[in-house]
Amino acid sequence: MEQDEFSLIRLLTAGRESEEELRTRGVVTGIGDDAAVAALSPGMQLVATCDTMTEGVHFLPVTMRDEDIGFKAMASNISDIAAMGARPRYALIALSVPPGADVEQIRRIYDGLYECAALYGVAVIGGDTTATRSGIVLTVTVLGEVAAGGALLRSGAKPGDAVFVTGPLGGSAAGLAWLLRRGVNAAQWGTLPSAEAELVRAHTRPLPQVAAGELLQRTGLCHALNDISDGLASEAGEIAEASGVGLLIAEELLPQAEGLAACAEELAADPLEWVLYGGEDYQLLGTAQEADMGALREAFAQGGLSLHVIGRVTDADGGVRLQRPDGTVQPLPKRGYNHFAAN
Amino acid sequence: MEQDEFSLIRLLTAGRESEEELRTRGVVTGIGDDAAVAALSPGMQLVATCDTMTEGVHFLPVTMRDEDIGFKAMASNISDIAAMGARPRYALIALSVPPGADVEQIRRIYDGLYECAALYGVAVIGGDTTATRSGIVLTVTVLGEVAAGGALLRSGAKPGDAVFVTGPLGGSAAGLAWLLRRGVNAAQWGTLPSAEAELVRAHTRPLPQVAAGELLQRTGLCHALNDISDGLASEAGEIAEASGVGLLIAEELLPQAEGLAACAEELAADPLEWVLYGGEDYQLLGTAQEADMGALREAFAQGGLSLHVIGRVTDADGGVRLQRPDGTVQPLPKRGYNHFAAN
């Protein structure tokens, strides 16, 4: 790669978002100076998050195309903003690539990053492109805004609350299992049967629930909110811990991704495992007063959004538990994907 | 590293900044939820930058202790905020470490990050700690604020302006040369002669010129501003290009870091090379109307800050040039450190 760093960044970022688009989105000074300058709306507070995806740890070249790596890195950060009930506005991209990487590969990663950003009206305002010893390392920072004092935290769940999710679970894990066991070449994804293609898509192109998060924030009815990046069980544990409550989840109420059962059967896998521990579904998990669920359902239906009650908040003694279809109740340990764990 | 990711992040970040300190700095929700929430002051715009440091590219273990890696990564980002005339407020840290890294090493990197953040009143509000295949990759995002419409860009220099820098140059490059050629073990730095220790310190612990940047912004007299991360010649070229002007720099006026000449003699190196192309001095390079330099000098003196006029802005035809002590003038090509270049 004998590309001048400045001209490389220009090559990757120029013309992606027009000057007018950037201005409309609040950008005062974009890429090209020492730092970017951008506006927040009056009365809003800043919301900020960053996440890193590293090759060989968060993804493998056999399961993710370059474009998908970019798309998913942007999506996972936008999801964290959505989980605060906030609106994503700006992004900064730090991409480190190994010596063997060519400009076309880097450009494809940027294609995915910008595709996801555009989908959510996010302006890319800065970044850094560097060399690394081996393996792609991609860190995305997303900045958003929320009405002052109105961010939706994990810590507000109250006993008696209903527990809800904004969409089907397990799809991302099923898609990953499919990709890993079948060793599908990335280029063939377009030819998959539609149900399996959707599961693969749930893994490679997750869609953060920004509209649902903003709606929950606006209604003022949501007590606690998390996005499901590490699996339902893990995120339920986060809410329980932060709020000092327990959560009782009903297995029968858990919405499964379409085609999940068939895929599990084909791969001799347990779909419930995917639903509870798979993670990376990027749906929102929240709680609200039982009496407010009717109003929430209506607001969601009007917005064309889905909402599924999956259980209720109990006192802390219960911990996080799962009610099986036969009525028995068992603990639901917080066990999601953790790349620092020994296993 | 058999550490749970959540408890690792807690271990690295807990107790570094007290709840009260964080609140005083504007943090509404810090590390521990999906994203952080923080306030900007009324009437201010957001300023954002991110920079990556990778092992083997931006630093070598023989020249940088773990604490220095952290300190410098934070400092280089704070410097970019200073170069906009803005005030740094918040930081997010994304650290990827190879399998061999132990928790103590990671903690030392965080020690340096927090040491620099504390020095500039920056609150660490988020981050991500991940594994990487090989070599440390550290991306820091710093967020600041500046009066709406008042950011100092590269593009405002006007022919006739004076060109100034805020402090001595070449120290970082000299310190690096010293470390590389002498192969000094990091642990021995404390025993160096003081002049050399200062040069080494300029390389490992650079101090961004936030007070100078804010002062320049407040006076309203500064036309263009850059921080010297890639070397004076390169940054002068950036201002010239962005402003559509030329810059004539007088070699005799360039302030050299203390001990630079002696160090250059000892290492048989050219101190001017370090001053012009060394980079990473993190001083500010700016322009202002000649007639306003008196007022600026006074403001700087009152603030206990230094300011050195080193040349003047010409029309674009001249390009960036250096006037030698004998009066001859030669082009000063934009050639800084570029890790994508072939050499």
mmCIF file of C-alpha atoms in Angstrom, chain A residues 92-234:
data_model
loop_
_atom_site.group_PDB
_atom_site.id
_atom_site.type_symbol
_atom_site.label_atom_id
_atom_site.label_comp_id
_atom_site.label_asym_id
_atom_site.label_seq_id
_atom_site.Cartn_x
_atom_site.Cartn_y
_atom_site.Cartn_z
ATOM 1 C CA LEU A 92 -15.809 8.590 13.655
ATOM 2 C CA ILE A 93 -14.073 5.615 12.068
ATOM 3 C CA ALA A 94 -10.678 4.211 13.082
ATOM 4 C CA LEU A 95 -9.579 1.430 10.755
ATOM 5 C CA SER A 96 -6.292 -0.460 11.101
ATOM 6 C CA VAL A 97 -5.375 -2.906 8.368
ATOM 7 C CA PRO A 98 -2.530 -5.421 7.985
ATOM 8 C CA PRO A 99 0.237 -4.886 5.415
ATOM 9 C CA GLY A 100 -1.424 -7.226 2.912
ATOM 10 C CA ALA A 101 -4.627 -5.209 2.691
ATOM 11 C CA ASP A 102 -5.264 -3.459 -0.580
ATOM 12 C CA VAL A 103 -7.085 -0.211 -1.119
ATOM 13 C CA GLU A 104 -10.041 -2.035 -2.669
ATOM 14 C CA GLN A 105 -10.576 -4.073 0.486
ATOM 15 C CA ILE A 106 -10.412 -0.968 2.647
ATOM 16 C CA ARG A 107 -12.832 0.740 0.308
ATOM 17 C CA ARG A 108 -15.303 -2.150 0.647
ATOM 18 C CA ILE A 109 -15.148 -1.888 4.447
ATOM 19 C CA TYR A 110 -15.887 1.825 4.113
ATOM 20 C CA ASP A 111 -18.733 1.020 1.690
ATOM 21 C CA GLY A 112 -20.424 -0.967 4.454
ATOM 22 C CA LEU A 113 -19.725 1.679 7.081
ATOM 23 C CA TYR A 114 -21.249 4.409 4.934
ATOM 24 C CA GLU A 115 -24.185 2.238 3.840
ATOM 25 C CA CYS A 116 -25.246 1.714 7.435
ATOM 26 C CA ALA A 117 -24.567 5.354 8.355
ATOM 27 C CA ALA A 118 -26.733 6.556 5.478
ATOM 28 C CA LEU A 119 -29.569 4.244 6.510
ATOM 29 C CA TYR A 120 -29.706 5.984 9.889
ATOM 30 C CA GLY A 121 -28.905 9.535 8.789
ATOM 31 C CA VAL A 122 -25.517 9.465 10.494
ATOM 32 C CA ALA A 123 -22.787 11.791 9.201
ATOM 33 C CA VAL A 124 -19.205 10.487 9.230
ATOM 34 C CA ILE A 125 -17.169 13.387 10.607
ATOM 35 C CA GLY A 126 -13.747 11.948 11.301
ATOM 36 C CA GLY A 127 -11.456 9.001 11.596
ATOM 37 C CA ASP A 128 -8.033 7.549 11.200
ATOM 38 C CA THR A 129 -6.669 4.917 8.820
ATOM 39 C CA THR A 130 -3.538 3.146 9.999
ATOM 40 C CA ALA A 131 -1.485 0.037 9.395
ATOM 41 C CA THR A 132 -1.456 -2.797 11.898
ATOM 42 C CA ARG A 133 0.736 -5.866 12.273
ATOM 43 C CA SER A 134 -1.901 -8.428 11.425
ATOM 44 C CA GLY A 135 -5.653 -8.592 11.224
ATOM 45 C CA ILE A 136 -8.200 -5.841 10.728
ATOM 46 C CA VAL A 137 -9.096 -3.753 13.778
ATOM 47 C CA LEU A 138 -12.079 -1.457 13.316
ATOM 48 C CA THR A 139 -13.213 0.964 16.011
ATOM 49 C CA VAL A 140 -16.290 3.071 15.414
ATOM 50 C CA THR A 141 -17.401 5.883 17.700
ATOM 51 C CA VAL A 142 -20.992 7.058 17.335
ATOM 52 C CA LEU A 143 -22.293 10.270 18.856
ATOM 53 C CA GLY A 144 -25.957 10.993 19.331
ATOM 54 C CA GLU A 145 -28.268 13.234 21.256
ATOM 55 C CA VAL A 146 -31.120 12.838 23.700
ATOM 56 C CA ALA A 147 -33.392 15.297 25.513
ATOM 57 C CA ALA A 148 -31.510 16.556 28.577
ATOM 58 C CA GLY A 149 -32.108 14.212 31.494
ATOM 59 C CA GLY A 150 -34.138 11.840 29.315
ATOM 60 C CA ALA A 151 -31.713 9.035 28.489
ATOM 61 C CA LEU A 152 -33.071 5.538 29.077
ATOM 62 C CA LEU A 153 -30.755 3.695 31.463
ATOM 63 C CA ARG A 154 -30.533 0.084 32.573
ATOM 64 C CA SER A 155 -31.191 1.012 36.144
ATOM 65 C CA GLY A 156 -34.849 2.054 36.146
ATOM 66 C CA ALA A 157 -36.711 -1.298 36.123
ATOM 67 C CA LYS A 158 -39.261 -1.710 38.929
ATOM 68 C CA PRO A 159 -40.916 -4.856 40.331
ATOM 69 C CA GLY A 160 -44.238 -5.366 38.595
ATOM 70 C CA ASP A 161 -43.003 -3.902 35.283
ATOM 71 C CA ALA A 162 -43.640 -5.796 32.088
ATOM 72 C CA VAL A 163 -40.492 -6.916 30.224
ATOM 73 C CA PHE A 164 -40.551 -6.484 26.458
ATOM 74 C CA VAL A 165 -38.396 -6.897 23.346
ATOM 75 C CA THR A 166 -38.782 -5.031 20.070
ATOM 76 C CA GLY A 167 -38.366 -7.976 17.689
ATOM 77 C CA PRO A 168 -37.420 -11.590 17.030
ATOM 78 C CA LEU A 169 -34.373 -13.186 18.641
ATOM 79 C CA GLY A 170 -31.844 -15.854 17.736
ATOM 80 C CA GLY A 171 -31.536 -14.947 14.067
ATOM 81 C CA SER A 172 -27.969 -13.670 14.219
ATOM 82 C CA ALA A 173 -26.691 -16.746 16.071
ATOM 83 C CA ALA A 174 -28.498 -19.053 13.655
ATOM 84 C CA GLY A 175 -27.035 -17.195 10.687
ATOM 85 C CA LEU A 176 -23.553 -17.477 12.169
ATOM 86 C CA ALA A 177 -23.997 -21.200 12.896
ATOM 87 C CA TRP A 178 -25.174 -21.699 9.332
ATOM 88 C CA LEU A 179 -22.170 -19.859 7.935
ATOM 89 C CA LEU A 180 -19.673 -21.645 10.179
ATOM 90 C CA ARG A 181 -20.960 -25.194 9.642
ATOM 91 C CA ARG A 182 -21.692 -24.960 5.954
ATOM 92 C CA GLY A 183 -18.589 -23.003 5.147
ATOM 93 C CA VAL A 184 -20.497 -21.004 2.616
ATOM 94 C CA ASN A 185 -18.445 -18.821 0.406
ATOM 95 C CA ALA A 186 -19.466 -15.242 0.913
ATOM 96 C CA ALA A 187 -20.142 -14.773 -2.777
ATOM 97 C CA GLN A 188 -22.849 -17.453 -2.719
ATOM 98 C CA TRP A 189 -25.073 -15.823 -0.138
ATOM 99 C CA GLY A 190 -27.303 -14.353 -2.795
ATOM 100 C CA THR A 191 -28.317 -17.844 -3.853
ATOM 101 C CA LEU A 192 -29.479 -19.105 -0.439
ATOM 102 C CA PRO A 193 -33.095 -20.127 0.222
ATOM 103 C CA SER A 194 -34.860 -17.013 1.481
ATOM 104 C CA ALA A 195 -35.355 -18.070 5.126
ATOM 105 C CA GLU A 196 -31.696 -18.965 5.522
ATOM 106 C CA ALA A 197 -30.644 -15.830 3.669
ATOM 107 C CA GLU A 198 -32.626 -13.813 6.215
ATOM 108 C CA LEU A 199 -30.833 -15.518 9.118
ATOM 109 C CA VAL A 200 -27.461 -14.913 7.488
ATOM 110 C CA ARG A 201 -28.516 -11.329 6.945
ATOM 111 C CA ALA A 202 -29.484 -10.981 10.609
ATOM 112 C CA HIS A 203 -25.889 -11.872 11.427
ATOM 113 C CA THR A 204 -24.094 -9.825 8.797
ATOM 114 C CA ARG A 205 -26.434 -6.835 8.421
ATOM 115 C CA PRO A 206 -28.216 -6.297 11.740
ATOM 116 C CA LEU A 207 -30.631 -3.374 11.884
ATOM 117 C CA PRO A 208 -30.522 -1.365 15.113
ATOM 118 C CA GLN A 209 -33.883 -0.319 16.539
ATOM 119 C CA VAL A 210 -33.417 3.441 16.528
ATOM 120 C CA ALA A 211 -37.060 4.281 15.813
ATOM 121 C CA ALA A 212 -38.226 2.041 18.667
ATOM 122 C CA GLY A 213 -35.690 3.556 21.067
ATOM 123 C CA GLU A 214 -36.670 7.105 20.186
ATOM 124 C CA LEU A 215 -40.359 6.241 20.504
ATOM 125 C CA LEU A 216 -39.797 4.688 23.929
ATOM 126 C CA GLN A 217 -37.918 7.811 24.987
ATOM 127 C CA ARG A 218 -40.615 10.184 23.722
ATOM 128 C CA THR A 219 -43.462 8.396 25.477
ATOM 129 C CA GLY A 220 -41.698 8.757 28.827
ATOM 130 C CA LEU A 221 -43.109 5.350 29.759
ATOM 131 C CA CYS A 222 -39.984 3.181 29.479
ATOM 132 C CA HIS A 223 -38.272 2.431 32.800
ATOM 133 C CA ALA A 224 -35.144 0.578 31.643
ATOM 134 C CA LEU A 225 -33.609 -0.237 28.273
ATOM 135 C CA ASN A 226 -30.712 -2.281 26.872
ATOM 136 C CA ASP A 227 -29.816 -3.490 23.417
ATOM 137 C CA ILE A 228 -29.287 -7.217 22.932
ATOM 138 C CA SER A 229 -25.678 -7.421 21.846
ATOM 139 C CA ASP A 230 -24.482 -10.147 24.231
ATOM 140 C CA GLY A 231 -27.602 -12.324 24.329
ATOM 141 C CA LEU A 232 -30.964 -11.974 26.055
ATOM 142 C CA ALA A 233 -29.850 -13.737 29.242
ATOM 143 C CA SER A 234 -26.811 -11.508 29.611
#
